[in-house]
Short mmCIF file of C-alpha atoms in Angstrom, two decimals:
data_model
loop_
_atom_site.label_atom_id
_atom_site.label_comp_id
_atom_site.label_asym_id
_atom_site.label_seq_id
_atom_site.Cartn_x
_atom_site.Cartn_y
_atom_site.Cartn_z
CA MET W 115 -162.58 240.53 217.78
CA SER W 116 -164.23 243.97 217.84
CA THR W 117 -165.38 245.54 221.09
CA ASP W 118 -166.41 248.74 219.26
CA LEU W 119 -169.26 247.75 216.97
CA LYS W 120 -170.69 250.06 214.35
CA LEU W 121 -174.47 250.08 214.19
CA GLY W 122 -176.64 250.07 211.10
CA LEU W 123 -180.34 249.71 210.35
CA ASN W 124 -181.39 247.14 207.74
CA LEU W 125 -184.82 247.91 206.27
CA GLY W 126 -184.97 244.94 203.90
CA TYR W 127 -187.38 245.17 200.98
CA TRP W 128 -189.57 248.16 200.30
CA GLN W 129 -193.27 247.25 200.39
CA ARG W 130 -196.37 249.08 199.27
CA GLY W 131 -198.49 250.82 201.85
CA PRO W 132 -197.15 252.34 205.08
CA ALA W 133 -193.58 251.42 204.20
CA ASP W 134 -192.04 254.86 203.84
CA ALA W 135 -189.41 254.52 206.54
CA THR W 136 -188.23 258.13 206.28
CA ALA W 137 -189.11 258.94 209.89
CA LEU W 138 -187.36 255.79 211.10
CA VAL W 139 -184.25 256.51 209.04
CA GLN W 140 -184.15 260.12 210.26
CA ALA W 141 -184.47 258.88 213.84
CA ALA W 142 -181.60 256.44 213.26
CA GLU W 143 -179.47 259.28 211.93
CA ARG W 144 -180.25 261.46 214.97
CA LEU W 145 -179.40 258.59 217.28
CA GLY W 146 -175.98 258.04 215.74
CA TYR W 147 -176.56 254.97 213.60
CA ASP W 148 -173.75 254.65 211.07
CA SER W 149 -175.74 253.30 208.12
CA VAL W 150 -179.11 252.25 206.68
CA TRP W 151 -179.49 249.38 204.20
CA THR W 152 -182.09 248.23 201.67
CA ALA W 153 -182.55 244.95 199.79
CA GLU W 154 -183.93 243.57 196.55
CA ALA W 155 -185.13 240.19 195.30
CA TYR W 156 -187.94 240.18 192.72
CA GLY W 157 -189.98 243.12 193.95
CA SER W 158 -188.61 246.54 194.87
CA ASP W 159 -185.11 247.47 193.78
CA ALA W 160 -182.45 248.42 196.31
CA PHE W 161 -181.35 251.79 194.91
CA THR W 162 -184.59 253.79 194.62
CA PRO W 163 -185.45 253.67 198.36
CA LEU W 164 -181.89 254.71 199.19
CA ALA W 165 -182.23 257.74 196.92
CA TRP W 166 -185.49 258.60 198.69
CA TYR W 167 -183.98 258.32 202.16
CA GLY W 168 -180.71 259.92 201.10
CA ALA W 169 -182.57 263.04 199.98
CA ARG W 170 -184.09 263.32 203.45
CA THR W 171 -180.92 262.78 205.50
CA SER W 172 -177.46 264.31 205.56
CA ARG W 173 -175.03 262.03 207.40
CA ILE W 174 -176.12 258.40 207.61
CA LYS W 175 -174.44 256.06 205.12
CA LEU W 176 -176.61 254.31 202.53
CA GLY W 177 -176.05 250.64 201.77
CA THR W 178 -177.44 248.03 199.39
CA SER W 179 -177.78 244.65 201.02
CA VAL W 180 -177.65 243.46 198.36
CA ALA W 181 -177.95 244.60 194.75
CA GLN W 182 -178.13 241.48 192.58
CA ILE W 183 -175.47 241.31 189.90
CA SER W 184 -177.72 239.52 187.42
CA ALA W 185 -180.20 242.40 187.53
CA ARG W 186 -177.81 244.84 185.83
CA THR W 187 -174.64 244.86 183.81
CA PRO W 188 -171.50 245.97 185.68
CA ALA W 189 -171.62 249.28 183.81
CA ALA W 190 -175.24 249.92 184.77
CA THR W 191 -174.54 249.25 188.46
CA ALA W 192 -171.38 251.37 188.33
CA MET W 193 -173.33 254.30 186.82
CA THR W 194 -176.16 253.96 189.35
CA ALA W 195 -173.73 253.77 192.24
CA MET W 196 -171.70 256.73 191.01
CA THR W 197 -174.83 258.85 190.58
CA LEU W 198 -176.27 258.01 193.98
CA ASP W 199 -172.90 258.54 195.64
CA HIS W 200 -172.69 262.02 194.07
CA LEU W 201 -176.25 263.00 195.01
CA THR W 202 -175.78 261.96 198.64
CA GLY W 203 -172.35 263.46 199.21
CA GLY W 204 -170.34 260.26 199.19
CA ARG W 205 -172.49 258.13 201.47
CA LEU W 206 -173.02 254.99 199.38
CA LEU W 207 -171.91 251.53 200.51
CA LEU W 208 -172.42 249.22 197.55
CA GLY W 209 -173.29 245.66 198.52
CA ILE W 210 -173.63 243.19 195.66
CA GLY W 211 -174.46 239.50 195.52
CA ALA W 212 -175.01 236.63 193.11
CA SER W 213 -178.43 235.56 194.51
CA GLY W 214 -179.43 231.98 193.61
CA PRO W 215 -180.37 230.00 190.51
CA GLN W 216 -184.12 230.21 191.08
CA VAL W 217 -184.08 234.00 190.94
CA VAL W 218 -181.22 234.45 188.47
CA GLU W 219 -182.58 232.05 185.87
CA GLY W 220 -186.25 232.30 186.75
CA TRP W 221 -186.55 236.08 187.09
CA TYR W 222 -183.62 237.62 185.23
CA GLY W 223 -183.38 234.93 182.59
CA VAL W 224 -179.59 234.61 182.61
CA PRO W 225 -177.34 231.66 183.51
CA PHE W 226 -176.33 231.22 187.15
CA ALA W 227 -173.17 229.24 186.42
CA ARG W 228 -169.85 230.24 188.00
CA PRO W 229 -171.11 232.95 190.37
CA LEU W 230 -167.67 233.58 191.93
CA ALA W 231 -166.01 234.21 188.58
CA ARG W 232 -168.88 236.47 187.54
CA THR W 233 -168.66 238.42 190.78
CA ARG W 234 -164.91 238.90 190.41
CA GLU W 235 -165.27 240.24 186.85
CA TYR W 236 -168.22 242.42 187.87
CA ALA W 237 -166.33 244.09 190.70
CA GLU W 238 -163.22 244.71 188.61
CA ILE W 239 -165.18 246.34 185.77
CA MET W 240 -167.00 248.67 188.17
CA ARG W 241 -163.74 249.76 189.74
CA ARG W 242 -162.19 250.42 186.32
CA ILE W 243 -165.22 252.54 185.45
CA TRP W 244 -165.01 254.61 188.64
CA ARG W 245 -161.26 255.20 188.31
CA ARG W 246 -161.63 256.71 184.82
CA GLU W 247 -158.04 255.87 183.97
CA GLY W 248 -159.01 255.30 180.36
CA PRO W 249 -161.61 253.63 178.13
CA VAL W 250 -162.81 250.45 179.80
CA THR W 251 -162.00 247.07 178.31
CA ALA W 252 -162.44 243.64 179.81
CA ASP W 253 -161.52 240.24 178.41
CA GLY W 254 -163.31 238.04 180.93
CA GLU W 255 -165.61 235.19 180.02
CA HIS W 256 -168.77 236.71 181.50
CA TYR W 257 -168.64 240.46 180.82
CA PRO W 258 -166.34 241.09 177.85
CA LEU W 259 -166.03 244.75 176.82
CA PRO W 260 -166.39 245.66 174.03
CA LEU W 261 -168.65 242.74 173.18
CA PRO W 262 -166.91 240.55 170.57
CA ALA W 263 -168.86 239.76 167.43
CA GLN W 264 -167.30 236.37 166.81
CA GLY W 265 -169.69 233.56 167.70
CA ARG W 266 -172.46 235.97 168.75
CA PRO W 267 -175.26 236.25 166.21
CA GLY W 268 -176.65 239.76 165.93
CA VAL W 269 -173.59 241.49 167.37
CA THR W 270 -172.35 244.19 164.99
CA GLY W 271 -168.77 244.29 166.18
CA LEU W 272 -168.97 248.09 166.26
CA GLY W 273 -168.72 248.44 170.02
CA LYS W 274 -165.79 250.50 171.23
CA PRO W 275 -164.15 251.07 174.62
CA LEU W 276 -165.73 253.98 176.47
CA LYS W 277 -164.85 256.10 179.48
CA LEU W 278 -167.37 257.25 182.09
CA ILE W 279 -168.56 260.74 181.14
CA THR W 280 -169.13 261.96 184.70
CA ARG W 281 -166.21 262.12 187.09
CA PRO W 282 -167.14 260.14 190.23
CA LEU W 283 -167.19 261.91 193.56
CA ARG W 284 -165.15 258.99 194.89
CA PRO W 285 -163.09 256.78 192.58
CA GLU W 286 -163.25 253.98 195.17
CA ILE W 287 -166.84 253.44 196.33
CA PRO W 288 -166.81 250.95 199.23
CA LEU W 289 -167.78 247.51 197.92
CA TYR W 290 -169.35 244.74 200.00
CA LEU W 291 -170.21 241.17 199.00
CA GLY W 292 -173.22 239.25 200.22
CA ALA W 293 -171.77 235.76 200.69
CA GLU W 294 -172.63 232.54 202.49
CA GLY W 295 -170.29 229.82 201.23
CA PRO W 296 -166.63 229.66 202.39
CA ARG W 297 -165.25 230.27 198.88
CA ASN W 298 -167.51 233.28 198.37
CA VAL W 299 -166.52 234.67 201.77
CA ALA W 300 -162.87 234.20 200.81
CA LEU W 301 -163.56 236.15 197.62
CA ALA W 302 -165.06 238.97 199.69
CA ALA W 303 -161.96 239.06 201.89
CA GLU W 304 -159.77 239.17 198.80
CA ILE W 305 -161.49 241.78 196.60
CA ALA W 306 -164.03 243.71 198.69
CA ASP W 307 -164.12 246.20 201.53
CA GLY W 308 -166.64 244.21 203.52
CA TRP W 309 -168.77 241.09 203.87
CA LEU W 310 -172.55 240.99 204.43
CA PRO W 311 -173.51 237.70 206.11
CA LEU W 312 -177.25 237.06 206.19
CA PHE W 313 -177.11 234.50 208.99
CA ALA W 314 -174.29 234.89 211.50
CA PHE W 315 -173.91 232.84 214.68
CA PRO W 316 -171.19 234.83 216.47
CA GLU W 317 -169.72 231.93 218.44
CA LYS W 318 -169.34 229.89 215.23
CA ILE W 319 -167.94 232.45 212.76
CA GLU W 320 -164.27 231.66 213.42
CA GLN W 321 -164.88 227.93 213.11
CA MET W 322 -166.90 228.32 209.90
CA TYR W 323 -165.00 231.08 208.14
CA GLY W 324 -161.62 231.56 209.82
CA PRO W 325 -159.56 230.35 206.83
CA SER W 326 -161.82 232.23 204.41
CA LEU W 327 -161.23 235.51 206.25
CA ALA W 328 -157.49 235.06 206.64
CA SER W 329 -156.63 237.44 203.80
CA ALA W 330 -158.93 240.23 204.97
CA GLY W 331 -157.27 243.57 205.63
CA PRO W 332 -157.40 245.38 208.99
CA ASP W 333 -160.25 247.65 207.85
CA PHE W 334 -162.37 244.85 206.40
CA ASP W 335 -165.95 245.34 207.62
CA ILE W 336 -168.00 242.28 208.57
CA ALA W 337 -171.48 243.77 208.62
CA ALA W 338 -173.84 241.11 209.96
CA MET W 339 -177.57 241.34 209.44
CA VAL W 340 -179.19 240.51 212.78
CA LEU W 341 -182.92 240.21 213.48
CA THR W 342 -183.39 242.32 216.62
CA LEU W 343 -186.56 242.56 218.69
CA VAL W 344 -186.85 244.48 221.97
CA THR W 345 -189.63 242.79 223.91
CA ASP W 346 -190.44 241.16 227.22
CA ASP W 347 -191.99 238.19 225.37
CA VAL W 348 -188.92 236.12 224.55
CA ARG W 349 -191.00 233.17 223.36
CA ALA W 350 -192.87 235.25 220.81
CA ALA W 351 -189.64 236.87 219.65
CA LEU W 352 -187.90 233.53 219.12
CA ASP W 353 -190.95 232.29 217.25
CA GLY W 354 -190.62 235.29 214.94
CA VAL W 355 -187.01 234.33 214.20
CA LYS W 356 -188.05 230.71 213.66
CA THR W 357 -190.74 231.81 211.20
CA MET W 358 -188.10 233.58 209.13
CA LEU W 359 -185.74 230.61 209.31
CA THR W 360 -188.52 228.22 208.29
CA LEU W 361 -189.04 230.17 205.08
CA TYR W 362 -185.37 230.52 204.21
CA ILE W 363 -184.38 226.94 205.07
CA GLY W 364 -187.51 225.38 203.66
CA GLY W 365 -188.54 227.46 200.70
CA MET W 366 -185.84 229.91 199.58
CA GLY W 367 -184.06 227.57 197.20
CA ALA W 368 -184.47 224.31 195.34
CA ARG W 369 -184.62 220.98 197.17
CA ASP W 370 -181.10 220.04 196.10
CA ARG W 371 -179.61 223.54 196.02
CA ASN W 372 -180.51 225.79 198.93
CA PHE W 373 -177.61 227.98 200.07
CA HIS W 374 -179.48 229.02 203.22
CA ALA W 375 -180.00 225.41 204.29
CA ASP W 376 -176.32 224.76 203.55
CA ILE W 377 -175.14 227.52 205.87
CA ILE W 378 -177.39 226.27 208.68
CA GLY W 379 -175.83 222.86 208.15
CA ARG W 380 -172.34 224.32 208.49
CA MET W 381 -173.42 225.85 211.80
CA GLY W 382 -173.94 222.31 213.08
CA TYR W 383 -177.66 221.92 212.39
CA ALA W 384 -177.57 219.85 209.20
CA ASP W 385 -180.10 217.28 210.41
CA ALA W 386 -182.51 219.99 211.53
CA ALA W 387 -182.10 221.86 208.24
CA ALA W 388 -182.84 218.71 206.24
CA GLU W 389 -185.93 218.02 208.34
CA VAL W 390 -187.20 221.60 208.05
CA GLN W 391 -186.74 221.56 204.28
CA GLU W 392 -188.44 218.20 203.82
CA LEU W 393 -191.42 219.19 205.97
CA TYR W 394 -191.76 222.59 204.31
CA LEU W 395 -191.63 221.23 200.77
CA SER W 396 -194.18 218.58 201.76
CA GLY W 397 -196.63 221.31 202.77
CA ARG W 398 -196.28 220.58 206.52
CA ARG W 399 -195.19 224.08 207.42
CA ASP W 400 -196.29 224.06 211.06
CA GLU W 401 -194.14 220.98 211.63
CA ALA W 402 -191.27 222.62 209.75
CA PHE W 403 -191.52 225.61 212.07
CA ALA W 404 -191.45 223.35 215.12
CA ALA W 405 -188.33 221.61 213.78
CA VAL W 406 -186.24 224.81 213.85
CA PRO W 407 -184.13 224.61 217.04
CA ASP W 408 -184.63 227.42 219.55
CA GLU W 409 -180.85 227.47 220.06
CA LEU W 410 -180.33 228.28 216.39
CA ALA W 411 -182.94 231.04 216.39
CA ASP W 412 -181.43 232.58 219.51
CA GLY W 413 -177.88 232.27 218.23
CA ILE W 414 -178.39 234.31 215.07
CA SER W 415 -180.56 237.03 216.61
CA LEU W 416 -180.79 239.58 219.41
CA VAL W 417 -184.18 239.28 221.05
CA GLY W 418 -185.82 239.88 224.40
CA PRO W 419 -185.70 242.62 227.02
CA ALA W 420 -182.77 245.00 227.15
CA GLY W 421 -180.88 243.03 229.78
CA ARG W 422 -181.03 239.84 227.75
CA ILE W 423 -179.86 241.60 224.60
CA ARG W 424 -176.98 243.17 226.55
CA GLU W 425 -175.83 239.71 227.62
CA ARG W 426 -176.07 238.32 224.08
CA LEU W 427 -174.12 241.28 222.69
CA GLU W 428 -170.99 240.02 224.44
CA ALA W 429 -170.77 237.13 221.98
CA TRP W 430 -170.97 239.57 219.07
CA ARG W 431 -168.28 241.79 220.58
CA LYS W 432 -165.96 238.78 220.91
CA SER W 433 -166.59 237.73 217.30
CA PRO W 434 -164.97 239.05 214.09
CA VAL W 435 -168.14 241.07 213.35
CA THR W 436 -167.46 244.83 213.12
CA SER W 437 -170.93 246.16 212.24
CA LEU W 438 -174.37 245.07 213.42
CA LEU W 439 -177.12 245.74 210.87
CA VAL W 440 -180.23 245.34 212.97
CA MET W 441 -183.46 244.22 211.30
CA GLY W 442 -186.97 244.32 212.69
CA LEU W 443 -186.90 247.60 214.66
CA GLY W 444 -189.87 249.76 213.74
CA ASP W 445 -189.99 252.67 216.18
CA GLU W 446 -187.69 255.26 217.70
CA PRO W 447 -187.81 253.94 221.29
CA SER W 448 -186.54 250.55 220.09
CA LEU W 449 -183.86 252.23 217.99
CA ARG W 450 -182.77 254.21 221.05
CA THR W 451 -182.67 251.13 223.29
CA VAL W 452 -180.51 249.21 220.85
CA ARG W 453 -178.30 252.27 220.27
CA ASP W 454 -177.68 252.56 224.01
CA LEU W 455 -176.91 248.85 224.31
CA VAL W 456 -174.53 248.71 221.35
CA LEU W 457 -172.87 252.13 221.38
CA GLY W 458 -173.21 253.01 225.07
#
């Protein structure tokens, strides 16, 4: 339970057009927000926008939520993170995640198998690189360094262990995992500094993830991404949340392997999730939208006028969540309202 919540702003994906959020990020910094976060899928990358905003701010922390491990080797991510951390004075929070098979195999063209083992190896190699205790070697199945020649056509066998040329500003850059399944959450508690849940229902977190979080240290940061809309039109706001859920439950994954639908099922809405997915994949998207329960949409979000959001915040304060990463706020007055509600 955390009565003192940290507050972050999650910008999601960068889009073309009027998507330079510099003014919004600067306003968040002035208002005392702790962090700002960017995302990537198969469009914009997560690091470039952070460099842009980092050059225009001085205090606010800069997080990736999340950088996909299949997009880059562990060494490439470690170098990017080290560079950005240096340029911004030690403000990076590095969130990584395995994504899903549709993106990993369809976009990056690499196998999705054994995502937990790959994540564990990935994190360990990055930390070895940042520590600079010696030339980096790794004997894991997924990211062996140097790359062995045996059984690999075209490999010269001339690779040698190397040590990062540039000394990192911080040898321990904070590492977060984007995770949805209980085993992946347990891995985050074991090896990372924080967990980035995409969908969090505060009253259900202990029931869903209590055993998975048992090994987390006292400073482990559970930074929940929460769609937040300050408005007098509660119905329209809930419909906005339901639109997002319709897409993620129905279309963000294969019919027989959709991690987002799985997590909604673990929240107690398995029948609704199955119905939404079936309707969505059948092209009946309006019916899929209608099948998303209002209770679910309300439970994972903070929407409505200030008084209603204040009441809903009590559930988050009583939960294991330690940081709220609010999504959907697009102007300074809304940022200020949420700041006042969360931070007082």
